[in-house]
Amino acid sequence: MKYGIISDIHGNLESLLAITPYLLDVDKIVVLGDIVGYGPMPNECCEHVRKFNPIVIAGNHDLAAISRKDINWFNPFARQAIEWTQKNLTLENKEWLARLPLKLKVNNFIFVHGSLRNNYTDEYIFKEREALASLSLLNNEILFVGHTHVPYFFFLKNNIIYGKMLLENDVISVSSKNIINPGSVGQPRDFIPKASFGILDDKRKKFRLFRVSYNIKRTQELMRNRNLPEHLIKRLEMGR
Ligand code: ZN
């Protein structure tokens, strides 16, 4: 079975549309949260994601957008975008976000937005130290996370944990006790301004990272029209 693994769309419909053709032949799409927040098209992104009939969990921005998380937790730019998102999300999309679980286990895979600690949505797994804390809570599963917006792979070798940033077209062999982050569709932060996601082939036990260019200018225009913070507009073209 082939899984399309996507995360952190953040209301960026242009980037979501750009990756969609790559997902046509996967059997199941998994969305690791943060469908909304930051970007100008949160409703359209919710509706597009639902068409995938995906496995989907909530991220910290999704919770904030439905007032389930204190927005003072966020930096001022993110907060401003969340307030805009709260005002503009339809009731239908709010209700849908409210129904999303924070953690799902499917076969040998566990899906969360942040990590296995701190309500699943808060902690960032940037480095080996945080990865180890979540790894110690796994049995033999493979953990998929988003939240950092940086595609990354953690694995054990001789009981030592190693982390490695994933680059475009990297193919990794997947085994139990790995942690995989597919990066961000809608707001990459590894200085590469292309939408990031991955495809997992669970029969061949391979995960491949994809990067796809999208119409950044169009998303930026929409953000300006909606008076979203200039800092959030600029960071898209810098990929940070
Ligand atoms: Zn995010």
Tab-separated table of C-alpha atoms and ligand atoms in Angstrom:
chain	number	residue	atom	x	y	z
A	1	MET	CA	0.000	0.000	0.000
A	2	LYS	CA	1.180	3.505	-0.829
A	3	TYR	CA	0.556	6.398	1.555
A	4	GLY	CA	0.922	10.063	0.655
A	5	ILE	CA	2.188	11.747	3.819
A	6	ILE	CA	1.508	15.476	3.995
A	7	SER	CA	1.625	18.022	6.804
A	8	ASP	CA	1.412	21.723	7.650
A	9	ILE	CA	-0.639	22.955	4.705
A	10	HIS	CA	-1.445	26.144	6.613
A	11	GLY	CA	-4.152	27.507	4.375
A	12	ASN	CA	-1.879	27.592	1.330
A	13	LEU	CA	-4.164	26.271	-1.413
A	14	GLU	CA	-1.655	26.972	-4.216
A	15	SER	CA	0.905	24.624	-2.700
A	16	LEU	CA	-1.742	21.989	-1.921
A	17	LEU	CA	-2.982	22.086	-5.514
A	18	ALA	CA	0.594	21.821	-6.802
A	19	ILE	CA	1.279	18.563	-4.939
A	20	THR	CA	-2.124	16.979	-5.612
A	21	PRO	CA	-1.181	15.434	-9.004
A	22	TYR	CA	1.644	13.539	-7.274
A	23	LEU	CA	-0.850	11.926	-4.927
A	24	LEU	CA	-3.234	10.524	-7.513
A	25	ASP	CA	-1.859	6.987	-7.425
A	26	VAL	CA	-1.452	6.598	-3.654
A	27	ASP	CA	-3.913	4.353	-1.804
A	28	LYS	CA	-4.325	6.608	1.214
A	29	ILE	CA	-3.392	10.167	2.111
A	30	VAL	CA	-2.327	10.985	5.651
A	31	VAL	CA	-2.519	14.602	6.848
A	32	LEU	CA	-0.439	15.314	9.952
A	33	GLY	CA	-2.253	18.470	11.018
A	34	ASP	CA	-2.064	22.243	10.651
A	35	ILE	CA	-4.397	22.392	7.694
A	36	VAL	CA	-5.119	26.041	8.589
A	37	GLY	CA	-3.271	28.980	10.145
A	38	TYR	CA	-0.855	31.453	8.451
A	39	GLY	CA	-2.277	31.118	4.933
A	40	PRO	CA	-5.087	32.874	3.047
A	41	MET	CA	-7.304	29.932	2.021
A	42	PRO	CA	-8.152	27.918	5.148
A	43	ASN	CA	-11.680	26.950	4.055
A	44	GLU	CA	-10.562	25.847	0.613
A	45	CYS	CA	-7.746	23.780	2.151
A	46	CYS	CA	-10.134	22.014	4.564
A	47	GLU	CA	-12.472	21.250	1.679
A	48	HIS	CA	-9.677	20.038	-0.603
A	49	VAL	CA	-8.260	17.813	2.151
A	50	ARG	CA	-11.673	16.260	2.799
A	51	LYS	CA	-11.876	15.234	-0.870
A	52	PHE	CA	-8.847	12.986	-0.266
A	53	ASN	CA	-10.865	11.001	2.284
A	54	PRO	CA	-7.656	10.990	4.316
A	55	ILE	CA	-6.400	9.777	7.622
A	56	VAL	CA	-6.141	13.148	9.366
A	57	ILE	CA	-5.154	14.477	12.776
A	58	ALA	CA	-5.231	17.987	14.232
A	59	GLY	CA	-2.249	20.297	14.703
A	60	ASN	CA	-1.730	23.174	17.122
A	61	HIS	CA	-2.966	25.780	14.612
A	62	ASP	CA	-6.108	23.766	13.889
A	63	LEU	CA	-6.867	23.696	17.614
A	64	ALA	CA	-6.168	27.412	17.961
A	65	ALA	CA	-8.438	28.185	15.008
A	66	ILE	CA	-11.362	26.580	16.861
A	67	SER	CA	-10.379	28.228	20.170
A	68	ARG	CA	-9.262	24.967	21.738
A	69	LYS	CA	-5.806	26.328	22.372
A	70	ASP	CA	-4.715	29.566	24.009
A	71	ILE	CA	-3.453	31.859	21.249
A	72	ASN	CA	-1.010	33.554	23.611
A	73	TRP	CA	1.081	30.448	23.096
A	74	PHE	CA	1.856	31.745	19.563
A	75	ASN	CA	4.157	34.526	18.361
A	76	PRO	CA	2.433	37.811	17.395
A	77	PHE	CA	2.462	37.079	13.635
A	78	ALA	CA	1.009	33.615	14.050
A	79	ARG	CA	-1.541	34.990	16.509
A	80	GLN	CA	-2.691	37.645	14.053
A	81	ALA	CA	-3.135	34.973	11.369
A	82	ILE	CA	-5.016	32.703	13.778
A	83	GLU	CA	-7.391	35.515	14.719
A	84	TRP	CA	-8.049	36.116	11.025
A	85	THR	CA	-8.579	32.384	10.506
A	86	GLN	CA	-10.984	32.152	13.462
A	87	LYS	CA	-13.071	34.932	11.914
A	88	ASN	CA	-13.085	33.463	8.440
A	89	LEU	CA	-13.500	29.725	8.890
A	90	THR	CA	-16.985	28.441	8.106
A	91	LEU	CA	-18.954	26.661	10.797
A	92	GLU	CA	-18.775	23.451	8.767
A	93	ASN	CA	-14.987	23.583	8.665
A	94	LYS	CA	-14.732	24.468	12.351
A	95	GLU	CA	-16.897	21.483	13.219
A	96	TRP	CA	-14.806	19.244	11.023
A	97	LEU	CA	-11.559	20.450	12.653
A	98	ALA	CA	-13.133	19.930	16.071
A	99	ARG	CA	-13.713	16.266	15.281
A	100	LEU	CA	-10.102	15.504	14.334
A	101	PRO	CA	-8.158	13.253	16.718
A	102	LEU	CA	-4.713	14.217	18.036
A	103	LYS	CA	-3.169	10.799	17.566
A	104	LEU	CA	-3.936	7.845	15.340
A	105	LYS	CA	-2.449	4.405	15.057
A	106	VAL	CA	-2.885	2.536	11.788
A	107	ASN	CA	-1.187	-0.839	11.442
A	108	ASN	CA	2.376	-0.254	12.546
A	109	PHE	CA	2.239	3.517	12.083
A	110	ILE	CA	1.532	6.235	14.618
A	111	PHE	CA	0.549	9.696	13.408
A	112	VAL	CA	0.782	12.832	15.568
A	113	HIS	CA	1.423	16.500	14.761
A	114	GLY	CA	4.271	17.246	17.166
A	115	SER	CA	5.508	14.399	19.319
A	116	LEU	CA	4.282	11.693	21.676
A	117	ARG	CA	4.563	14.073	24.635
A	118	ASN	CA	2.851	17.366	25.610
A	119	ASN	CA	-0.653	16.767	24.186
A	120	TYR	CA	0.834	15.501	20.911
A	121	THR	CA	0.664	18.964	19.302
A	122	ASP	CA	3.145	21.153	21.180
A	123	GLU	CA	6.627	19.686	21.258
A	124	TYR	CA	8.917	20.077	18.230
A	125	ILE	CA	11.119	17.145	17.323
A	126	PHE	CA	14.048	19.093	15.906
A	127	LYS	CA	16.963	17.106	17.257
A	128	GLU	CA	17.960	13.724	18.585
A	129	ARG	CA	17.150	14.647	22.178
A	130	GLU	CA	13.433	15.223	21.559
A	131	ALA	CA	13.319	12.331	19.101
A	132	LEU	CA	14.666	9.982	21.739
A	133	ALA	CA	11.945	10.982	24.201
A	134	SER	CA	9.247	9.984	21.710
A	135	LEU	CA	11.137	6.887	20.556
A	136	SER	CA	11.195	5.613	24.106
A	137	LEU	CA	7.376	5.687	24.068
A	138	LEU	CA	7.168	3.517	20.941
A	139	ASN	CA	6.992	-0.244	20.906
A	140	ASN	CA	7.945	-1.231	17.410
A	141	GLU	CA	5.945	1.313	15.508
A	142	ILE	CA	7.062	3.942	13.029
A	143	LEU	CA	6.193	7.480	14.096
A	144	PHE	CA	5.192	10.213	11.628
A	145	VAL	CA	5.251	13.842	12.789
A	146	GLY	CA	5.080	17.329	11.291
A	147	HIS	CA	5.158	20.666	13.158
A	148	THR	CA	8.806	21.694	12.525
A	149	HIS	CA	8.234	22.288	8.779
A	150	VAL	CA	11.606	20.627	8.141
A	151	PRO	CA	11.736	17.182	6.487
A	152	TYR	CA	13.685	14.867	8.761
A	153	PHE	CA	14.441	11.244	9.513
A	154	PHE	CA	15.490	9.741	12.863
A	155	PHE	CA	16.701	6.179	13.208
A	156	LEU	CA	18.531	3.924	15.636
A	157	LYS	CA	21.832	2.285	14.846
A	158	ASN	CA	23.526	0.159	17.515
A	159	ASN	CA	21.091	1.716	19.972
A	160	ILE	CA	22.277	5.231	19.177
A	161	ILE	CA	19.867	7.712	17.655
A	162	TYR	CA	20.791	9.586	14.484
A	163	GLY	CA	18.932	12.365	12.708
A	164	LYS	CA	19.222	13.369	9.087
A	165	MET	CA	17.589	16.139	7.113
A	166	LEU	CA	15.782	14.839	4.035
A	167	LEU	CA	16.388	16.383	0.626
A	168	GLU	CA	14.364	16.262	-2.578
A	169	ASN	CA	14.115	12.718	-3.986
A	170	ASP	CA	15.880	11.141	-1.004
A	171	VAL	CA	14.652	7.577	-0.595
A	172	ILE	CA	15.040	6.032	2.833
A	173	SER	CA	14.521	2.496	4.061
A	174	VAL	CA	11.954	2.519	6.804
A	175	SER	CA	11.952	0.240	9.819
A	176	SER	CA	10.410	0.133	13.262
A	177	LYS	CA	11.354	2.875	15.734
A	178	ASN	CA	11.954	5.412	12.990
A	179	ILE	CA	10.587	8.939	13.146
A	180	ILE	CA	9.763	10.569	9.816
A	181	ASN	CA	8.775	14.166	9.176
A	182	PRO	CA	7.640	14.953	5.593
A	183	GLY	CA	8.217	18.717	5.953
A	184	SER	CA	5.574	21.320	5.209
A	185	VAL	CA	3.316	21.671	2.180
A	186	GLY	CA	2.375	25.286	2.790
A	187	GLN	CA	5.236	26.953	4.659
A	188	PRO	CA	8.602	25.150	4.310
A	189	ARG	CA	11.301	26.304	6.742
A	190	ASP	CA	14.453	24.612	5.462
A	191	PHE	CA	15.344	27.532	3.165
A	192	ILE	CA	13.888	25.661	0.179
A	193	PRO	CA	10.636	27.406	-0.764
A	194	LYS	CA	9.080	24.357	-2.450
A	195	ALA	CA	6.156	22.357	-1.060
A	196	SER	CA	7.432	19.294	0.807
A	197	PHE	CA	5.745	15.908	1.323
A	198	GLY	CA	6.516	12.215	1.101
A	199	ILE	CA	5.241	8.935	-0.254
A	200	LEU	CA	5.550	5.786	1.836
A	201	ASP	CA	5.496	2.400	0.134
A	202	ASP	CA	4.849	0.064	3.038
A	203	LYS	CA	5.418	-3.095	0.994
A	204	ARG	CA	8.885	-2.043	-0.164
A	205	LYS	CA	9.471	-0.224	3.160
A	206	LYS	CA	10.636	2.903	1.386
A	207	PHE	CA	9.836	6.560	1.931
A	208	ARG	CA	10.611	9.144	-0.711
A	209	LEU	CA	10.684	12.886	-0.190
A	210	PHE	CA	9.197	15.128	-2.865
A	211	ARG	CA	9.598	18.870	-3.371
A	212	VAL	CA	7.312	20.729	-5.742
A	213	SER	CA	7.397	24.348	-6.888
A	214	TYR	CA	4.155	26.269	-6.642
A	215	ASN	CA	2.845	29.739	-7.393
A	216	ILE	CA	4.216	31.526	-4.309
A	217	LYS	CA	3.333	34.964	-5.726
A	218	ARG	CA	-0.336	34.040	-5.953
A	219	THR	CA	-0.439	32.964	-2.292
A	220	GLN	CA	1.404	36.152	-1.300
A	221	GLU	CA	-1.086	38.293	-3.255
A	222	LEU	CA	-4.008	36.652	-1.470
A	223	MET	CA	-2.310	37.185	1.894
A	224	ARG	CA	-1.798	40.892	1.120
A	225	ASN	CA	-5.458	41.207	0.114
A	226	ARG	CA	-6.405	39.793	3.490
A	227	ASN	CA	-3.969	42.005	5.435
A	228	LEU	CA	-2.067	39.066	6.843
A	229	PRO	CA	1.327	40.020	8.363
A	230	GLU	CA	4.072	40.956	5.908
A	231	HIS	CA	6.520	38.761	7.830
A	232	LEU	CA	4.410	35.690	7.005
A	233	ILE	CA	4.143	36.770	3.367
A	234	LYS	CA	7.911	37.217	2.949
A	235	ARG	CA	8.916	33.992	4.628
A	236	LEU	CA	7.172	31.900	1.947
A	237	GLU	CA	9.615	32.967	-0.761
A	238	MET	CA	12.586	32.418	1.551
A	239	GLY	CA	11.391	29.032	2.723
A	240	ARG	CA	11.923	29.859	6.342
B	1	ZN	ZN	2.716	24.063	11.306
